Each structure stands twice: as C-alpha cells, then as structure tokens.
Amino acid sequence: MTTESPLMLALDLTGTFAFGLNGALTAVRAARLDVVGVIALGMITALGGGVIRDVIIGSVPPATFQDWRYFTLALLGGLIAFTLSRLLKRLTYLITLLDAVGLSIFAVIGASKALDFGLGVGPALLLGVVTAVGGGTIRDLLVLRIPTVLRSELYAIPALVAAAITIIAVKTDVYGLPLALVAAAVCFVIRMLGVRFRIDAPGPPRHGRDPDLPHS
C-alpha cells in the first residue's frame, strides 16, 4: 500500500499529531473540560476520520488499533495542549494552522488508501474528504458547535482538491512523496487563503425574508 512507505507513514503520523493538538486546543478554548475531556477530544479529532475510513473500506482493525504510534501521537498532542493551555488557549491562529495541516495530510492519505483497496475515483474522493474532516466534525459536535465543514471558509473544498490531485497522480503512476506533498500543500494554501480573506463556499441565493419564518 502507498501508506506503507516510511516517508508516507511519517506524513500520516504528522497529521495525527497536528490534529491531536488541534482538537485538544479547541477543547481548551471552546469548552470547560477537565484533563480527560481535553485529551479525549484531541484523540477523537486525530483518529476519528481514519477510523471511519478504515471501517468503510474494510481495513479492520483500523490502523489506529494496529500501530501504537497513532494512539501515542494523538495522546501526546492532547497532553501538550492541556499542559500548555494557559499559553496556547488564546492562539486562535495556531488552532486554525494545525487544523489546516491535518486537513491537508489526511485528505491525501485518505484518497490514496481508498485507491489501494480497489475503490473507484468517486469513492476515493469521498473518503479523502471524510478522512480529512471526520475527526473535526465529531469534535465540533461534542462541544456543541456547528461543524467547521458546514460553516467555515473553504474547508471541504480544499480537501476535495487534494484528494483529486492524489487520485490523478496515482492513476498516472507518478504518485509518491513529492506529489503527496504537492497535493497537501495545495490544500493547505487554499484553506489558509479562505481563512485569510474570509472566502466562503457558495451558499443558496437569498431573496429577502422567508415568508414561512416567524417575524420578530
């Protein structure tokens, strides 16, 4: 499999750590949770999308439960965020940056692993996005927030672009670490441009007040 390459595995583990730290920082900033809650939220963010992907494609037990490094890095990210919470809890930009890193890496890994298991282009695109946004979506629901993927500046779209680049690279037999890094970098840049300039995905047209809604 593509993800068995030591360098690709390192990329996957980097995303796991970034998402673990991001999820725990989100818990510190958005909810009053104790140490168990903060670490749990970090681990769910880091591991949730990969577990969903692996269950769907039949790679069971999921990689998280076969390789202690995933669990350890997710746990470490949560512990660091909790320990340094007073220093980090006001660093909103850091949370966004880590989220973009995890999003970018997991979109690439998710799409490539789906192809490794014989799935077609459409399912691979979908699982690339699911891997990227799954853990963060669970995180947001647990702290009673509308998931970032449904409301934030260009979130699912960058993941979709990264997954598409990955699939094209695999199908043309040029996929490897350089192309994986390119795909992840494109996702990261699009995501951060969306944050910087507050660019949103297109929404439904608005034509005044909805007559079916109560008037204030």
mmCIF file of C-alpha atoms in Angstrom, residues 8-200:
data_model
loop_
_atom_site.group_PDB
_atom_site.id
_atom_site.type_symbol
_atom_site.label_atom_id
_atom_site.label_comp_id
_atom_site.label_asym_id
_atom_site.label_seq_id
_atom_site.Cartn_x
_atom_site.Cartn_y
_atom_site.Cartn_z
ATOM 1 C CA MET A 8 4.255 8.387 3.768
ATOM 2 C CA LEU A 9 3.825 6.860 7.203
ATOM 3 C CA ALA A 10 5.752 9.797 8.663
ATOM 4 C CA LEU A 11 3.380 12.151 6.844
ATOM 5 C CA ASP A 12 0.372 10.293 8.230
ATOM 6 C CA LEU A 13 1.764 10.400 11.773
ATOM 7 C CA THR A 14 2.473 14.125 11.413
ATOM 8 C CA GLY A 15 -1.165 14.717 10.533
ATOM 9 C CA THR A 16 -2.235 12.637 13.509
ATOM 10 C CA PHE A 17 -0.151 14.719 15.906
ATOM 11 C CA ALA A 18 -1.309 18.006 14.351
ATOM 12 C CA PHE A 19 -4.967 17.042 14.638
ATOM 13 C CA GLY A 20 -4.464 15.734 18.192
ATOM 14 C CA LEU A 21 -3.015 19.062 19.269
ATOM 15 C CA ASN A 22 -5.680 20.964 17.345
ATOM 16 C CA GLY A 23 -8.574 19.037 18.874
ATOM 17 C CA ALA A 24 -7.282 19.476 22.397
ATOM 18 C CA LEU A 25 -6.659 23.196 21.857
ATOM 19 C CA THR A 26 -10.209 23.509 20.578
ATOM 20 C CA ALA A 27 -11.442 21.842 23.772
ATOM 21 C CA VAL A 28 -9.415 24.235 25.905
ATOM 22 C CA ARG A 29 -10.697 27.266 24.027
ATOM 23 C CA ALA A 30 -14.313 26.330 23.352
ATOM 24 C CA ALA A 31 -15.383 24.218 26.313
ATOM 25 C CA ARG A 32 -14.668 23.864 30.013
ATOM 26 C CA LEU A 33 -13.396 20.313 30.043
ATOM 27 C CA ASP A 34 -11.149 18.519 32.508
ATOM 28 C CA VAL A 35 -7.930 16.735 31.548
ATOM 29 C CA VAL A 36 -9.821 13.633 30.415
ATOM 30 C CA GLY A 37 -12.139 15.684 28.212
ATOM 31 C CA VAL A 38 -9.330 17.697 26.640
ATOM 32 C CA ILE A 39 -7.223 14.649 25.814
ATOM 33 C CA ALA A 40 -10.235 12.659 24.620
ATOM 34 C CA LEU A 41 -11.273 15.446 22.260
ATOM 35 C CA GLY A 42 -7.733 15.655 20.900
ATOM 36 C CA MET A 43 -7.623 11.922 20.241
ATOM 37 C CA ILE A 44 -11.056 11.866 18.633
ATOM 38 C CA THR A 45 -10.026 14.680 16.300
ATOM 39 C CA ALA A 46 -6.787 12.924 15.375
ATOM 40 C CA LEU A 47 -8.137 9.418 14.933
ATOM 41 C CA GLY A 48 -11.823 9.749 14.072
ATOM 42 C CA GLY A 49 -11.563 10.318 10.322
ATOM 43 C CA GLY A 50 -9.066 7.493 9.817
ATOM 44 C CA VAL A 51 -11.183 5.045 11.800
ATOM 45 C CA ILE A 52 -14.285 5.920 9.751
ATOM 46 C CA ARG A 53 -12.306 5.445 6.518
ATOM 47 C CA ASP A 54 -10.791 2.124 7.561
ATOM 48 C CA VAL A 55 -14.137 0.689 8.679
ATOM 49 C CA ILE A 56 -15.759 1.710 5.377
ATOM 50 C CA ILE A 57 -13.049 0.142 3.200
ATOM 51 C CA GLY A 58 -12.812 -2.979 5.368
ATOM 52 C CA SER A 59 -9.332 -2.333 6.739
ATOM 53 C CA VAL A 60 -10.064 -3.724 10.172
ATOM 54 C CA PRO A 61 -8.967 -3.430 12.817
ATOM 55 C CA PRO A 62 -8.271 0.204 11.795
ATOM 56 C CA ALA A 63 -4.629 1.296 11.553
ATOM 57 C CA THR A 64 -5.101 3.231 14.792
ATOM 58 C CA PHE A 65 -5.507 -0.031 16.702
ATOM 59 C CA GLN A 66 -2.681 -1.846 14.927
ATOM 60 C CA ASP A 67 0.099 0.722 15.244
ATOM 61 C CA TRP A 68 0.763 2.158 18.699
ATOM 62 C CA ARG A 69 2.316 5.296 17.186
ATOM 63 C CA TYR A 70 -1.041 6.701 16.064
ATOM 64 C CA PHE A 71 -2.534 6.371 19.533
ATOM 65 C CA THR A 72 0.620 7.699 21.191
ATOM 66 C CA LEU A 73 0.932 10.805 18.991
ATOM 67 C CA ALA A 74 -2.748 11.647 19.385
ATOM 68 C CA LEU A 75 -2.371 11.269 23.144
ATOM 69 C CA LEU A 76 0.810 13.350 23.143
ATOM 70 C CA GLY A 77 -0.891 16.164 21.235
ATOM 71 C CA GLY A 78 -3.687 16.224 23.798
ATOM 72 C CA LEU A 79 -1.273 16.227 26.728
ATOM 73 C CA ILE A 80 0.790 19.083 25.276
ATOM 74 C CA ALA A 81 -2.312 21.185 24.669
ATOM 75 C CA PHE A 82 -3.575 20.558 28.201
ATOM 76 C CA THR A 83 -0.218 21.234 29.843
ATOM 77 C CA LEU A 84 0.372 24.464 27.928
ATOM 78 C CA SER A 85 -3.272 25.527 27.866
ATOM 79 C CA ARG A 86 -2.675 28.863 29.593
ATOM 80 C CA LEU A 87 -0.079 29.748 26.992
ATOM 81 C CA LEU A 88 -1.907 28.394 23.950
ATOM 82 C CA LYS A 89 -5.611 28.885 24.567
ATOM 83 C CA ARG A 90 -5.626 32.397 23.105
ATOM 84 C CA LEU A 91 -3.723 31.417 19.993
ATOM 85 C CA THR A 92 -6.681 31.050 17.656
ATOM 86 C CA TYR A 93 -4.441 31.230 14.606
ATOM 87 C CA LEU A 94 -2.380 28.276 15.831
ATOM 88 C CA ILE A 95 -5.527 26.162 16.132
ATOM 89 C CA THR A 96 -6.502 27.089 12.567
ATOM 90 C CA LEU A 97 -2.987 26.408 11.278
ATOM 91 C CA LEU A 98 -2.816 22.957 12.865
ATOM 92 C CA ASP A 99 -6.269 22.169 11.559
ATOM 93 C CA ALA A 100 -5.167 23.075 8.025
ATOM 94 C CA VAL A 101 -2.075 20.855 8.341
ATOM 95 C CA GLY A 102 -4.122 17.866 9.487
ATOM 96 C CA LEU A 103 -6.801 18.511 6.871
ATOM 97 C CA SER A 104 -4.237 18.594 4.067
ATOM 98 C CA ILE A 105 -2.340 15.467 5.062
ATOM 99 C CA PHE A 106 -5.392 13.345 5.808
ATOM 100 C CA ALA A 107 -7.103 14.247 2.511
ATOM 101 C CA VAL A 108 -4.095 12.848 0.642
ATOM 102 C CA ILE A 109 -3.684 9.760 2.824
ATOM 103 C CA GLY A 110 -7.415 9.005 2.764
ATOM 104 C CA ALA A 111 -7.695 9.126 -1.022
ATOM 105 C CA SER A 112 -4.540 7.079 -1.618
ATOM 106 C CA LYS A 113 -5.554 4.379 0.852
ATOM 107 C CA ALA A 114 -9.019 4.132 -0.707
ATOM 108 C CA LEU A 115 -7.395 3.524 -4.092
ATOM 109 C CA ASP A 116 -5.065 0.945 -2.526
ATOM 110 C CA PHE A 117 -8.153 -1.018 -1.512
ATOM 111 C CA GLY A 118 -9.541 -1.028 -5.038
ATOM 112 C CA LEU A 119 -12.148 1.707 -4.775
ATOM 113 C CA GLY A 120 -13.025 3.856 -7.772
ATOM 114 C CA VAL A 121 -12.432 7.552 -8.288
ATOM 115 C CA GLY A 122 -15.712 8.733 -6.752
ATOM 116 C CA PRO A 123 -15.448 6.731 -3.527
ATOM 117 C CA ALA A 124 -11.764 7.655 -3.212
ATOM 118 C CA LEU A 125 -12.623 11.350 -3.471
ATOM 119 C CA LEU A 126 -15.312 10.936 -0.844
ATOM 120 C CA LEU A 127 -13.079 9.024 1.548
ATOM 121 C CA GLY A 128 -10.291 11.551 1.124
ATOM 122 C CA VAL A 129 -12.661 14.235 2.361
ATOM 123 C CA VAL A 130 -14.141 12.018 5.087
ATOM 124 C CA THR A 131 -10.671 11.202 6.411
ATOM 125 C CA ALA A 132 -9.809 14.896 6.456
ATOM 126 C CA VAL A 133 -12.973 16.266 8.073
ATOM 127 C CA GLY A 134 -14.355 13.289 10.015
ATOM 128 C CA GLY A 135 -12.465 13.748 13.273
ATOM 129 C CA GLY A 136 -13.010 17.508 13.300
ATOM 130 C CA THR A 137 -16.714 17.065 12.677
ATOM 131 C CA ILE A 138 -17.045 14.704 15.642
ATOM 132 C CA ARG A 139 -15.002 17.182 17.728
ATOM 133 C CA ASP A 140 -17.306 20.072 16.894
ATOM 134 C CA LEU A 141 -20.455 18.080 17.621
ATOM 135 C CA LEU A 142 -19.113 17.049 21.016
ATOM 136 C CA VAL A 143 -18.558 20.701 22.015
ATOM 137 C CA LEU A 144 -21.978 21.670 20.602
ATOM 138 C CA ARG A 145 -20.694 23.676 17.634
ATOM 139 C CA ILE A 146 -21.861 23.632 14.043
ATOM 140 C CA PRO A 147 -19.124 21.550 12.350
ATOM 141 C CA THR A 148 -16.434 23.611 10.645
ATOM 142 C CA VAL A 149 -17.016 21.723 7.398
ATOM 143 C CA LEU A 150 -20.553 23.179 7.234
ATOM 144 C CA ARG A 151 -19.774 26.800 8.022
ATOM 145 C CA SER A 152 -16.121 27.750 7.602
ATOM 146 C CA GLU A 153 -14.121 29.414 4.875
ATOM 147 C CA LEU A 154 -13.259 26.757 2.276
ATOM 148 C CA TYR A 155 -12.881 23.598 4.341
ATOM 149 C CA ALA A 156 -14.209 20.595 2.437
ATOM 150 C CA ILE A 157 -13.293 22.083 -0.958
ATOM 151 C CA PRO A 158 -9.506 22.169 -0.302
ATOM 152 C CA ALA A 159 -9.674 18.564 0.924
ATOM 153 C CA LEU A 160 -11.534 17.610 -2.246
ATOM 154 C CA VAL A 161 -8.878 19.304 -4.396
ATOM 155 C CA ALA A 162 -6.061 17.486 -2.568
ATOM 156 C CA ALA A 163 -7.856 14.160 -2.948
ATOM 157 C CA ALA A 164 -8.372 14.827 -6.669
ATOM 158 C CA ILE A 165 -4.683 15.633 -7.209
ATOM 159 C CA THR A 166 -3.750 12.449 -5.357
ATOM 160 C CA ILE A 167 -6.075 10.321 -7.461
ATOM 161 C CA ILE A 168 -4.772 11.795 -10.714
ATOM 162 C CA ALA A 169 -1.191 11.136 -9.583
ATOM 163 C CA VAL A 170 -1.986 7.527 -8.671
ATOM 164 C CA LYS A 171 -3.858 6.871 -11.895
ATOM 165 C CA THR A 172 -0.978 8.258 -13.964
ATOM 166 C CA ASP A 173 1.626 6.262 -11.998
ATOM 167 C CA VAL A 174 3.505 9.313 -10.737
ATOM 168 C CA TYR A 175 2.327 9.200 -7.136
ATOM 169 C CA GLY A 176 4.936 9.315 -4.387
ATOM 170 C CA LEU A 177 6.052 11.551 -1.555
ATOM 171 C CA PRO A 178 6.766 14.613 -3.779
ATOM 172 C CA LEU A 179 3.280 14.503 -5.319
ATOM 173 C CA ALA A 180 1.707 13.805 -1.925
ATOM 174 C CA LEU A 181 3.421 16.900 -0.534
ATOM 175 C CA VAL A 182 2.276 18.959 -3.528
ATOM 176 C CA ALA A 183 -1.337 17.839 -3.039
ATOM 177 C CA ALA A 184 -1.177 18.582 0.689
ATOM 178 C CA ALA A 185 0.431 21.977 0.042
ATOM 179 C CA VAL A 186 -2.306 22.949 -2.428
ATOM 180 C CA CYS A 187 -4.961 22.021 0.143
ATOM 181 C CA PHE A 188 -3.153 23.969 2.862
ATOM 182 C CA VAL A 189 -2.784 27.105 0.737
ATOM 183 C CA ILE A 190 -6.431 27.098 -0.377
ATOM 184 C CA ARG A 191 -7.612 26.582 3.193
ATOM 185 C CA MET A 192 -5.445 29.372 4.610
ATOM 186 C CA LEU A 193 -6.405 31.762 1.798
ATOM 187 C CA GLY A 194 -10.028 31.087 2.651
ATOM 188 C CA VAL A 195 -9.323 31.917 6.296
ATOM 189 C CA ARG A 196 -7.232 34.986 5.486
ATOM 190 C CA PHE A 197 -9.713 36.542 3.062
ATOM 191 C CA ARG A 198 -12.874 35.021 4.556
ATOM 192 C CA ILE A 199 -13.771 33.266 1.334
ATOM 193 C CA ASP A 200 -16.775 31.004 1.759
#
